[in-house]
PDB file of C-alpha atoms in Angstrom:
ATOM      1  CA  UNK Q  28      19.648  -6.937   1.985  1.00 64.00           C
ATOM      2  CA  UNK Q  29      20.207  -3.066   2.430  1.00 75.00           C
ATOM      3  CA  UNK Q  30      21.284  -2.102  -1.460  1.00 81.00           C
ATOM      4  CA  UNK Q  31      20.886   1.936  -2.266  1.00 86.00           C
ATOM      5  CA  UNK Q  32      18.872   1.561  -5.680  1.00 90.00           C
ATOM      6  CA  UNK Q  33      17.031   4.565  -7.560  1.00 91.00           C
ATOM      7  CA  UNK Q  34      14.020   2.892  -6.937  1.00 92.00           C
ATOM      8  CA  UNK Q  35      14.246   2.816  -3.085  1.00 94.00           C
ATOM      9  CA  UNK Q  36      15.448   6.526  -3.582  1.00 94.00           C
ATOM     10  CA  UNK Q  37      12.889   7.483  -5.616  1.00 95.00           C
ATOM     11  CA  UNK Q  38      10.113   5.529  -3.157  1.00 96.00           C
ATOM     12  CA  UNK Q  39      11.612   7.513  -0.413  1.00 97.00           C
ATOM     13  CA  UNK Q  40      11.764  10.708  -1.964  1.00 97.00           C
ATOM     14  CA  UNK Q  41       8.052  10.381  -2.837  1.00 97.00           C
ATOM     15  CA  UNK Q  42       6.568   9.201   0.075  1.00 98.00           C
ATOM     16  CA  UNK Q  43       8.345  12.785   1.450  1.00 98.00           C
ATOM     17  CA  UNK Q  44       7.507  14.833  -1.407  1.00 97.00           C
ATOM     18  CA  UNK Q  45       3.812  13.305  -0.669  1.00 97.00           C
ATOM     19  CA  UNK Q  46       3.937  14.300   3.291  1.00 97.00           C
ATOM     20  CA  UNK Q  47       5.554  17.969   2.712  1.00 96.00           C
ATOM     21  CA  UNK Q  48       3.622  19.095   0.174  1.00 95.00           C
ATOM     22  CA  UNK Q  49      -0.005  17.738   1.279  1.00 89.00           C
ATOM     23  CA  UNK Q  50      -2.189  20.016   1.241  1.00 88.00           C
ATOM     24  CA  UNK Q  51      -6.666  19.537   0.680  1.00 88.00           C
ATOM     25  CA  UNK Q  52      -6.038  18.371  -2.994  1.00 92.00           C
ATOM     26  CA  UNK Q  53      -3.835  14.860  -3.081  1.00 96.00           C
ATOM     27  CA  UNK Q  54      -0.493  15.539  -3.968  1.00 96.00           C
ATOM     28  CA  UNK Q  55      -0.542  14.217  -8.115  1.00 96.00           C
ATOM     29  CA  UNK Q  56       2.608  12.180  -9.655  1.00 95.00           C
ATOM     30  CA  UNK Q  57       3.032  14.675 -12.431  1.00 95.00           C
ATOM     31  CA  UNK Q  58       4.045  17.143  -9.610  1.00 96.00           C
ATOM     32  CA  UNK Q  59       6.259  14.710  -7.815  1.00 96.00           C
ATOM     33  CA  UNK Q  60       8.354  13.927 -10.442  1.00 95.00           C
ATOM     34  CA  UNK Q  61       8.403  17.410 -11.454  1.00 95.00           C
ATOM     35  CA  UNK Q  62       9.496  18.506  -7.718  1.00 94.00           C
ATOM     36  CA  UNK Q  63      12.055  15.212  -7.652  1.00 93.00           C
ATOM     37  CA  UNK Q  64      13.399  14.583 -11.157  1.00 93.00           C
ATOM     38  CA  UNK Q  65      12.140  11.226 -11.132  1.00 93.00           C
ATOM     39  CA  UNK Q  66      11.004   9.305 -14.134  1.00 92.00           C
ATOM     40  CA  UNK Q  67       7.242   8.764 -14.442  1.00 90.00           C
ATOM     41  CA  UNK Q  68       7.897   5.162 -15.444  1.00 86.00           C
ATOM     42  CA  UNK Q  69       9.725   5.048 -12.451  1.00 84.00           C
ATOM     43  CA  UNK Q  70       7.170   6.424  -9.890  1.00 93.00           C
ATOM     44  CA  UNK Q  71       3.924   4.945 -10.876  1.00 92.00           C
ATOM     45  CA  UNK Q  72       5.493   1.541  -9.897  1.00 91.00           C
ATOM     46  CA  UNK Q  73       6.801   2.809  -6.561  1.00 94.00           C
ATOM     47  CA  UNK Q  74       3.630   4.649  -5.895  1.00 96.00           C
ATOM     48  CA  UNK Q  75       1.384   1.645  -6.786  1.00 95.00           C
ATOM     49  CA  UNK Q  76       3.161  -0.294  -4.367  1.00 96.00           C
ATOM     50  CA  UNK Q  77       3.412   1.924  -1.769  1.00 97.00           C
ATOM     51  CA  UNK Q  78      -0.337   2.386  -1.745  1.00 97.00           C
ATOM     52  CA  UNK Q  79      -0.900  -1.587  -1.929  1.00 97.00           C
ATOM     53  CA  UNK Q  80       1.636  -1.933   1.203  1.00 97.00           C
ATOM     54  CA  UNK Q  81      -0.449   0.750   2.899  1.00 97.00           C
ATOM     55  CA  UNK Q  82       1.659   3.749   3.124  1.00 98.00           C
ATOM     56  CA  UNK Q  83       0.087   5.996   0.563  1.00 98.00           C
ATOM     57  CA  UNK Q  84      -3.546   6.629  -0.083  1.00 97.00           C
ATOM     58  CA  UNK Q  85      -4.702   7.148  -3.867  1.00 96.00           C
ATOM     59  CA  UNK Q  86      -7.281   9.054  -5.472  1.00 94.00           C
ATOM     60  CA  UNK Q  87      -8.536   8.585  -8.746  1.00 92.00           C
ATOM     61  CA  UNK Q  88      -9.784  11.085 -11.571  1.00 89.00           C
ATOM     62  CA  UNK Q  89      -8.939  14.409 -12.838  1.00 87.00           C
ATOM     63  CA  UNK Q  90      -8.571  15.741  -9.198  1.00 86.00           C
ATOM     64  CA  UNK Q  91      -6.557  12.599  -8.307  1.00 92.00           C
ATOM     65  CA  UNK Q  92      -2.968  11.682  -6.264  1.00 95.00           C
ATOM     66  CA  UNK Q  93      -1.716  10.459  -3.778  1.00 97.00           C
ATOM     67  CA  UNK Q  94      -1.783  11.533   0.145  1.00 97.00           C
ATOM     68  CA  UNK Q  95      -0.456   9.875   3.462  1.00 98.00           C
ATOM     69  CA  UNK Q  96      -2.538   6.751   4.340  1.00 97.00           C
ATOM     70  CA  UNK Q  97      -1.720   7.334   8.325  1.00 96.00           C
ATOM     71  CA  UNK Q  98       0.340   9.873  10.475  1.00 96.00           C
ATOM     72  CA  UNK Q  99       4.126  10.481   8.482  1.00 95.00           C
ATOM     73  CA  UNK Q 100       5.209  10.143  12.440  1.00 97.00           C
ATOM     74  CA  UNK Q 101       3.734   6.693  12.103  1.00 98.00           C
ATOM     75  CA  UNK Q 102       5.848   5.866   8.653  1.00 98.00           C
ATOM     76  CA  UNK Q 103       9.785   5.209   8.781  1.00 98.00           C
ATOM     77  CA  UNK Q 104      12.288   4.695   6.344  1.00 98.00           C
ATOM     78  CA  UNK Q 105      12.838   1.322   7.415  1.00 97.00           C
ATOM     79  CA  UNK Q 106       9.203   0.417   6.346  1.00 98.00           C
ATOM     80  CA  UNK Q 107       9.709   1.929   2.433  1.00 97.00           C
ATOM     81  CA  UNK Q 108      13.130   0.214   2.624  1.00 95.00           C
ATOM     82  CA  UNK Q 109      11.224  -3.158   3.136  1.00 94.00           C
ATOM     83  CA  UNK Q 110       9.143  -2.420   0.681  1.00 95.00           C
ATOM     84  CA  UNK Q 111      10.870  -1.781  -2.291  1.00 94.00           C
ATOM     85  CA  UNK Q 112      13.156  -4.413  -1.438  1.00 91.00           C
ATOM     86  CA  UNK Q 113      10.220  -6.834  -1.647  1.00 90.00           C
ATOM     87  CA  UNK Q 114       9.115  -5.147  -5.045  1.00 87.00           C
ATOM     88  CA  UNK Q 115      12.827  -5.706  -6.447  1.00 84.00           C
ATOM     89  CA  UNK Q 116      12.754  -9.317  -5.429  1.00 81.00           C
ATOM     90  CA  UNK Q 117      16.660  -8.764  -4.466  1.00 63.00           C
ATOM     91  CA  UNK Q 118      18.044 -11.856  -2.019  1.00 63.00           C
ATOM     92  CA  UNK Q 119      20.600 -10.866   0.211  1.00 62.00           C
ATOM     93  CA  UNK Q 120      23.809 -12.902  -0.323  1.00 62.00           C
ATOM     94  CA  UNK Q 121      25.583 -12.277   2.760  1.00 57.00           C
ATOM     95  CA  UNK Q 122      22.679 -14.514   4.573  1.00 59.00           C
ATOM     96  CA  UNK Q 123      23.387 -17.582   1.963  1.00 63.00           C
ATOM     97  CA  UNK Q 124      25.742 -20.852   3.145  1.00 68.00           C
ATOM     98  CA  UNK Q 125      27.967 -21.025   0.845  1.00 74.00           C
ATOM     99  CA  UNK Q 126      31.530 -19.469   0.638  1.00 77.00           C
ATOM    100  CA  UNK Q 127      34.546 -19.891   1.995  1.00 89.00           C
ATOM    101  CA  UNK Q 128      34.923 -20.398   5.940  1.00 90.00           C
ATOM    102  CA  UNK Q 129      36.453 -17.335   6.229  1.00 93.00           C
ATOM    103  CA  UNK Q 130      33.523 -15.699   4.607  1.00 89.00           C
ATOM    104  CA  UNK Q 131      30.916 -17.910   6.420  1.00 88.00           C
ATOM    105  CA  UNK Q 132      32.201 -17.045  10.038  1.00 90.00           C
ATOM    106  CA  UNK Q 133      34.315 -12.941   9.228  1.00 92.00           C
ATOM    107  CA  UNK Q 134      32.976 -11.263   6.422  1.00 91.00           C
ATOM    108  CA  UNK Q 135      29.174 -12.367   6.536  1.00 91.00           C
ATOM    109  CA  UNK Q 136      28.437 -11.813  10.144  1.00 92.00           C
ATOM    110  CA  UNK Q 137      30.038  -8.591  10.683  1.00 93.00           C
ATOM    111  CA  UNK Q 138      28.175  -7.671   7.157  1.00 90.00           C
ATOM    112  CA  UNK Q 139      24.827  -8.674   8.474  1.00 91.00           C
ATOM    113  CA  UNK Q 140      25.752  -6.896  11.913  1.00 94.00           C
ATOM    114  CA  UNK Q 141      25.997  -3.695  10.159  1.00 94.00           C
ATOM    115  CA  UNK Q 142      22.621  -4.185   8.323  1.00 93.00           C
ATOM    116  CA  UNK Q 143      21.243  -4.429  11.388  1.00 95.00           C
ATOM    117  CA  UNK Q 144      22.143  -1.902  12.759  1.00 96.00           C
ATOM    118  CA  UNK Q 145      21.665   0.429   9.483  1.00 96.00           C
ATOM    119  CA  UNK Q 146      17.712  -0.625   9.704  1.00 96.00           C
ATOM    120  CA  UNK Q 147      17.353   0.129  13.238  1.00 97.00           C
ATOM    121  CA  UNK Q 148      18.125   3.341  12.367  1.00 98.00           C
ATOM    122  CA  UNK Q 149      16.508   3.498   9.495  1.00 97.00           C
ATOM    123  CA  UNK Q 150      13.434   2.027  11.635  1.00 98.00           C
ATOM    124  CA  UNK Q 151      13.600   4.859  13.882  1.00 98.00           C
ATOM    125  CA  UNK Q 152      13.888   7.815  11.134  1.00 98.00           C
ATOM    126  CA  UNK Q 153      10.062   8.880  10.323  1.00 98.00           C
ATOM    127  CA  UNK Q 154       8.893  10.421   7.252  1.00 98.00           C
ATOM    128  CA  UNK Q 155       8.188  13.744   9.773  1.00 97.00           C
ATOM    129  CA  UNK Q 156      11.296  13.714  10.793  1.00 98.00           C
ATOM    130  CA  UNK Q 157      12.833  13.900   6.969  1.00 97.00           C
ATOM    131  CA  UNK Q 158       9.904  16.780   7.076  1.00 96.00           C
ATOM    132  CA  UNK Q 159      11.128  18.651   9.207  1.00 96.00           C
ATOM    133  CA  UNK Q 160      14.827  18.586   7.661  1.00 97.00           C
ATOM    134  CA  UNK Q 161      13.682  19.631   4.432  1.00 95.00           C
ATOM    135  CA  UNK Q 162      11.678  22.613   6.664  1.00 95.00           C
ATOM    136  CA  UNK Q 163      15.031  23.401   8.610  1.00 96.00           C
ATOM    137  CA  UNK Q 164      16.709  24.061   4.959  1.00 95.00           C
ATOM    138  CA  UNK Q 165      14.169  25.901   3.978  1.00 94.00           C
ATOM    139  CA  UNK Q 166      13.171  24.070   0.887  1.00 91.00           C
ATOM    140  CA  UNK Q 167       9.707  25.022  -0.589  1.00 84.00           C
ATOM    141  CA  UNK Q 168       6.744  23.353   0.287  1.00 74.00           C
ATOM    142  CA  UNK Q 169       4.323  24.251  -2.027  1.00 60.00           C
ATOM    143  CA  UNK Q 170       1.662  27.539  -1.511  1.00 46.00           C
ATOM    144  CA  UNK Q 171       0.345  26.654   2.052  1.00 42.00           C
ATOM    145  CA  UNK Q 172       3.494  25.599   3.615  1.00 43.00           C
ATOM    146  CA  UNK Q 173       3.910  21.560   5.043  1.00 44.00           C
ATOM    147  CA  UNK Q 174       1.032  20.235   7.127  1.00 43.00           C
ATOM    148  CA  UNK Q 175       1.654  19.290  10.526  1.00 46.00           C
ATOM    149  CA  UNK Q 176       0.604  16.098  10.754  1.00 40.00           C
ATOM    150  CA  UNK Q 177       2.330  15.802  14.729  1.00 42.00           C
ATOM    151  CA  UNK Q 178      -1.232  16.629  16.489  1.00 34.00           C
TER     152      UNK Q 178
END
């Protein structure tokens, strides 16, 4: 089910925050949720999971973070979507059998149509691409700049 939750915002946010502001040192949580306004409580979870689904790297110890574990053209939204909805355990009612018949044959299937077609999109938006947004409105990126992980 495609549900907008802080925690699949938050996810999202950091797996950008992670890919603008790399740089040689890992990017560290403290900064992230400094950068983001998002709760530490919050982000450890998300992070943890993101690195256990393969989407972040992390690096332990005083010098540690967290850094892209492949391309960001290589990661979409769709992908972090997935994940966190697997980390929430949510079910998606609009696939269950129940209901009226109205609801079975209208409501459901148009509602699952436009899921659908929200995750293809969402499938075909990469993490550079949100990159390169936040570049176009000129928000900061840290002392070096964003690196351009397109080569």
């Amino acid at each position: 089910m495609l549900r907008l939750s802080k925690k699949l915002l938050f996810a999202i946010e950091a797996v950008v925050d992670v890919a603008y502001h790399a740089g040689p040192q890992p990017v560290r949580s403290t900064d992230i949720s400094d950068r983001q306004g998002i709760p530490r409580r919050y982000l450890e979870q998300v992070l943890q999971e993101l690195v256990h689904e393969g989407v972040l790297a992390g690096q332990r110890g005083p010098r540690g973070g967290y850094r892209l574990a492949r391309e960001r053209r290589r990661i979409t939204v769709g992908q972090i979507i997935r994940i966190v909805n697997k980390l929430e355990g949510t079910g998606d009612p609009a696939g269950e059998t129940d209901g009226s018949e109205i609801g079975q044959r209208v409501v459901r299937p148009i509602w699952l149509q436009m899921q659908e077609e929200m995750m293809a999109r969402f499938d075909a938006t990469t993490i550079e691409e949100l990159c390169e947004r936040a570049r176009a409105l000129g928000i900061e990126s840290g002392p070096s700049g964003p690196v351009d992980y397109s080569i």
